[in-house]
């Protein structure tokens, strides 16, 4: 009883003074009394005398004991689970110990050890766990405390460096040295060693050690950078740094000091040009270069010492920046008056510098060979002269360069082209007085090659051996001949006609050629080609006849002229390529300008609405010299000419197709009036060809037969609803329609908020299928209509695909068949691969009709790629007003004024693009309607971005019945709208909608798009996927084409 009271007191004491709750995880009864003191009479305890142990991998050990708390009724086995890094009682894995009824209270000692290894594992804490088993249920499968063992690793890593031979020495001359690198401990991940070699050594590639090769030394080869400095032997340091994902091996460092041996010796290098230095008194100089062999540490000045034979040379200086740039020394001889013959001189060099390697350095001398300028020779004042066979002469002077010892006679040698020249004599007193020599040409009758030259050679004779038989410069004489090459013409003007009248003239040469002369004729386009004429050395002065005839062309030119140009070829250079006169040819024309116009059957007769119409053909009577345009003016409200809805229309004839007949189709337009009668077409002709620009054409009367039923379209409609699942494209087979007389219209209920839900619809080219496509994983509901018009209805339908690249903002498309913009509208559907719902500005594309052959696609912001399926429909019975309107940012409404319409026959088609400001779906969801018969109104609820709307107000004068209305859908998925009873398979639904901003920018495609379909002949059902608490406002039209 005392023990129980003591136990209770201890618990209360701990609770009061520590604030610890008894049921706290930190509370333990074992903190107060041995468990054996309070043993249950039914449950035993396996007692561990320690809860933690600290060990080191270097071989230290520790012990703990295990004992039972009471005597068991049978043997108790305790199984000990040993962690991988431990041994207990020299055992790894598991160890069993047993307690019997006799030794249950004798503690069993267990010894813990950590085997040493080379692995770097750091400090680690592991647990030794215990389980018990016994047939004594009080000891079977007890919960036994585990032993926490903290193990400190004794392996510290480092980088080990071993130098070959105990040191590392490299040389700038290319000698290298090696050392090895290895890790001292085994890493668990790769370790890379990086080398910092400084500026004097070549880079060393990093080394990598792995868990497998960490203790295998890797060899590093060291080499020095060969600089140009004379800097002596020096030391350098290589720093080693490790990088590794293992924190134990990352950032290890080691360094190596080594010696670099210099290979540079200072010297001054002298290089003579051509290998020697040779100069002439009063004449040629020579050069040599000076340069340092290695970079100095200070400026080096080179001084030059010359004797009286050489002019002085200024000193030069090499800087530390230009030491390797050779400096040129020019050597000039002293021009004295001494006749010395060839002799030599020496240039000595010395160096001064604060760089001891260069100051006072020994520099080689330069030996200079000098040529004397005092020599015996004959000087001629010039080496060329010019004379003519007509009598013009020339002259030059001759003088000696030094005093001779005796008389010097100069003789002249000439050829047959020059008259002979008498010799002249210089004596010892007049040797320096120039003597004049006159040159005259021999006048012959031959034509010499130009330029004609002759040479006068000179010779000297004297008992003074210095002047005897000297080499004297020749005189080259240019001789102008007075015999010229040319062609004689009997006349230079001829007269011919395109009807066949010819003319002629004769040719002969003015002088005898040395080879055959061939005359060729270039007659141009107006004169018939002429064969070559040949003159020989024997018939050169015999006239040859040239016959001239005109080319009979198709151009109405009137009286005009041609030119015959002549070219000469010959082996006689005097005649070869000689320029001679042209011969002018006056030509009488046989062509007349004119336009032949032919009406089919002699008149032009058309029926209202009949696209076959009637035709008028045109052809020119002669070839024009420039394009000829025939313009046709007409009443465009009654007839169209050459597929043009605006007056005037035109056709063009060129110089290549002037003789090909061109046909112009004339059709009468449908109208509601009974107005059979006559319209006329007037014509004007324009051309820069003056012959055709002056022509006129009379009017053509167009006889029109009235056709009250021509405006009827006789449209039939196929329609249906299709669901897309997970992006699968749909192809709907239909009763085959004429694709040139049909179009497709669709409305969509999107089931998702992203742009990946965008869907297009299109009629295929064969008219057999409706193609519903998405570029991504769309799941939507599509209501489709295919409207086909009667074969004779005035309808033209064209379609295609336009793809936007991510950077495209505007694209134009040229239509195959021109349209009348006043009777046409355009439809477009967009799909994209983008899955983002933040790119609405980029996916909104506006379609416009620019002119009769061009439609334009544009958007306000680029960024994503788009595919646009488009259709252009022309209805002859329709009057289409078109335009663009803008709702500015901050506004919800815009209006557009139009010419008043019959709203029972009119409906509205539009599309739009956004600005480039990130807006909400509510900014872009727009509805449009006729707010009056002369006004359009467009509404939206969001105001964050501007939108531009391209609209088409379509009135069909005959063959259409239209109902319209507006409906507000308040927080509903499905709404029904009543209409006047109609034939559902003859009607299509055209709709647009805006969405309230009740949920702000959370408005998405799945709450803001509606499908529309007839649920009966008197009801339209509008449906969306979800509401998002938004109110939709729908403007709708039902259109029946009769």
PDB file of N, CA and C in Angstrom, residues 57-58 117-123 152-160 182-187 247-250 252-253:
ATOM      1  N   UNK A  57      33.746   5.185 -35.523  1.00  0.00           N
ATOM      2  CA  UNK A  57      34.083   4.155 -36.477  1.00  0.00           C
ATOM      3  C   UNK A  57      35.504   3.625 -36.308  1.00  0.00           C
ATOM      4  N   UNK A  58      36.294   4.245 -35.440  1.00  0.00           N
ATOM      5  CA  UNK A  58      37.698   3.846 -35.324  1.00  0.00           C
ATOM      6  C   UNK A  58      37.923   2.627 -34.440  1.00  0.00           C
ATOM      7  N   UNK A 117      35.588   1.318 -42.064  1.00  0.00           N
ATOM      8  CA  UNK A 117      35.619   1.212 -43.529  1.00  0.00           C
ATOM      9  C   UNK A 117      36.159   2.504 -44.114  1.00  0.00           C
ATOM     10  N   UNK A 118      36.290   2.548 -45.448  1.00  0.00           N
ATOM     11  CA  UNK A 118      36.813   3.749 -46.111  1.00  0.00           C
ATOM     12  C   UNK A 118      35.711   4.662 -46.640  1.00  0.00           C
ATOM     13  N   UNK A 119      34.468   4.294 -46.396  1.00  0.00           N
ATOM     14  CA  UNK A 119      33.366   5.100 -46.917  1.00  0.00           C
ATOM     15  C   UNK A 119      33.171   6.355 -46.076  1.00  0.00           C
ATOM     16  N   UNK A 120      32.818   7.443 -46.757  1.00  0.00           N
ATOM     17  CA  UNK A 120      32.492   8.685 -46.064  1.00  0.00           C
ATOM     18  C   UNK A 120      30.988   8.729 -45.842  1.00  0.00           C
ATOM     19  N   UNK A 121      30.622   8.501 -44.634  1.00  0.00           N
ATOM     20  CA  UNK A 121      29.192   8.419 -44.335  1.00  0.00           C
ATOM     21  C   UNK A 121      28.732   9.481 -43.359  1.00  0.00           C
ATOM     22  N   UNK A 122      29.655  10.213 -42.783  1.00  0.00           N
ATOM     23  CA  UNK A 122      29.280  11.250 -41.839  1.00  0.00           C
ATOM     24  C   UNK A 122      28.725  10.660 -40.555  1.00  0.00           C
ATOM     25  N   UNK A 123      28.176  11.514 -39.732  1.00  0.00           N
ATOM     26  CA  UNK A 123      27.563  11.075 -38.460  1.00  0.00           C
ATOM     27  C   UNK A 123      26.166  10.556 -38.744  1.00  0.00           C
ATOM     28  N   UNK A 152      29.883   8.149 -35.245  1.00  0.00           N
ATOM     29  CA  UNK A 152      30.712   9.218 -35.830  1.00  0.00           C
ATOM     30  C   UNK A 152      31.701   8.600 -36.810  1.00  0.00           C
ATOM     31  N   UNK A 153      31.730   9.164 -38.057  1.00  0.00           N
ATOM     32  CA  UNK A 153      32.641   8.650 -39.094  1.00  0.00           C
ATOM     33  C   UNK A 153      34.058   9.152 -38.831  1.00  0.00           C
ATOM     34  N   UNK A 154      35.071   8.283 -39.106  1.00  0.00           N
ATOM     35  CA  UNK A 154      36.466   8.702 -38.910  1.00  0.00           C
ATOM     36  C   UNK A 154      37.187   8.929 -40.237  1.00  0.00           C
ATOM     37  N   UNK A 155      36.421   8.972 -41.348  1.00  0.00           N
ATOM     38  CA  UNK A 155      37.051   9.153 -42.667  1.00  0.00           C
ATOM     39  C   UNK A 155      36.901  10.600 -43.111  1.00  0.00           C
ATOM     40  N   UNK A 156      38.008  11.369 -43.175  1.00  0.00           N
ATOM     41  CA  UNK A 156      37.991  12.760 -43.625  1.00  0.00           C
ATOM     42  C   UNK A 156      38.670  12.824 -45.002  1.00  0.00           C
ATOM     43  N   UNK A 157      37.990  13.361 -46.015  1.00  0.00           N
ATOM     44  CA  UNK A 157      38.552  13.370 -47.365  1.00  0.00           C
ATOM     45  C   UNK A 157      39.562  14.493 -47.571  1.00  0.00           C
ATOM     46  N   UNK A 158      40.478  14.303 -48.530  1.00  0.00           N
ATOM     47  CA  UNK A 158      41.409  15.355 -48.950  1.00  0.00           C
ATOM     48  C   UNK A 158      41.941  14.996 -50.336  1.00  0.00           C
ATOM     49  N   UNK A 159      42.645  15.983 -50.949  1.00  0.00           N
ATOM     50  CA  UNK A 159      43.276  15.774 -52.262  1.00  0.00           C
ATOM     51  C   UNK A 159      44.760  15.526 -52.018  1.00  0.00           C
ATOM     52  N   UNK A 160      45.266  14.403 -52.534  1.00  0.00           N
ATOM     53  CA  UNK A 160      46.682  14.054 -52.364  1.00  0.00           C
ATOM     54  C   UNK A 160      47.428  14.319 -53.663  1.00  0.00           C
ATOM     55  N   UNK A 182      45.152  12.179 -56.422  1.00  0.00           N
ATOM     56  CA  UNK A 182      44.281  11.091 -55.992  1.00  0.00           C
ATOM     57  C   UNK A 182      43.528  11.548 -54.748  1.00  0.00           C
ATOM     58  N   UNK A 183      42.351  10.936 -54.483  1.00  0.00           N
ATOM     59  CA  UNK A 183      41.581  11.232 -53.270  1.00  0.00           C
ATOM     60  C   UNK A 183      42.049  10.320 -52.142  1.00  0.00           C
ATOM     61  N   UNK A 184      41.932  10.831 -50.934  1.00  0.00           N
ATOM     62  CA  UNK A 184      42.347  10.017 -49.765  1.00  0.00           C
ATOM     63  C   UNK A 184      41.202   9.184 -49.214  1.00  0.00           C
ATOM     64  N   UNK A 185      39.979   9.495 -49.627  1.00  0.00           N
ATOM     65  CA  UNK A 185      38.829   8.753 -49.135  1.00  0.00           C
ATOM     66  C   UNK A 185      37.866   8.470 -50.277  1.00  0.00           C
ATOM     67  N   UNK A 186      37.065   7.455 -50.077  1.00  0.00           N
ATOM     68  CA  UNK A 186      36.122   7.024 -51.128  1.00  0.00           C
ATOM     69  C   UNK A 186      34.863   7.900 -51.076  1.00  0.00           C
ATOM     70  N   UNK A 187      34.515   8.556 -52.203  1.00  0.00           N
ATOM     71  CA  UNK A 187      33.276   9.365 -52.211  1.00  0.00           C
ATOM     72  C   UNK A 187      32.078   8.487 -52.577  1.00  0.00           C
ATOM     73  N   UNK A 247      28.579  17.047 -49.992  1.00  0.00           N
ATOM     74  CA  UNK A 247      29.084  18.192 -49.237  1.00  0.00           C
ATOM     75  C   UNK A 247      30.455  17.902 -48.643  1.00  0.00           C
ATOM     76  N   UNK A 248      30.779  16.604 -48.337  1.00  0.00           N
ATOM     77  CA  UNK A 248      32.082  16.265 -47.751  1.00  0.00           C
ATOM     78  C   UNK A 248      33.206  16.472 -48.762  1.00  0.00           C
ATOM     79  N   UNK A 249      32.912  16.311 -50.050  1.00  0.00           N
ATOM     80  CA  UNK A 249      33.953  16.412 -51.068  1.00  0.00           C
ATOM     81  C   UNK A 249      33.901  17.722 -51.843  1.00  0.00           C
ATOM     82  N   UNK A 250      32.893  18.540 -51.628  1.00  0.00           N
ATOM     83  CA  UNK A 250      32.783  19.808 -52.353  1.00  0.00           C
ATOM     84  C   UNK A 250      33.636  20.866 -51.658  1.00  0.00           C
ATOM     85  N   UNK A 252      37.097  20.962 -51.495  1.00  0.00           N
ATOM     86  CA  UNK A 252      38.432  20.562 -51.043  1.00  0.00           C
ATOM     87  C   UNK A 252      39.479  21.329 -51.845  1.00  0.00           C
ATOM     88  N   UNK A 253      40.588  21.698 -51.213  1.00  0.00           N
ATOM     89  CA  UNK A 253      41.624  22.464 -51.905  1.00  0.00           C
ATOM     90  C   UNK A 253      42.996  21.850 -51.664  1.00  0.00           C
TER      91      UNK A 253
END
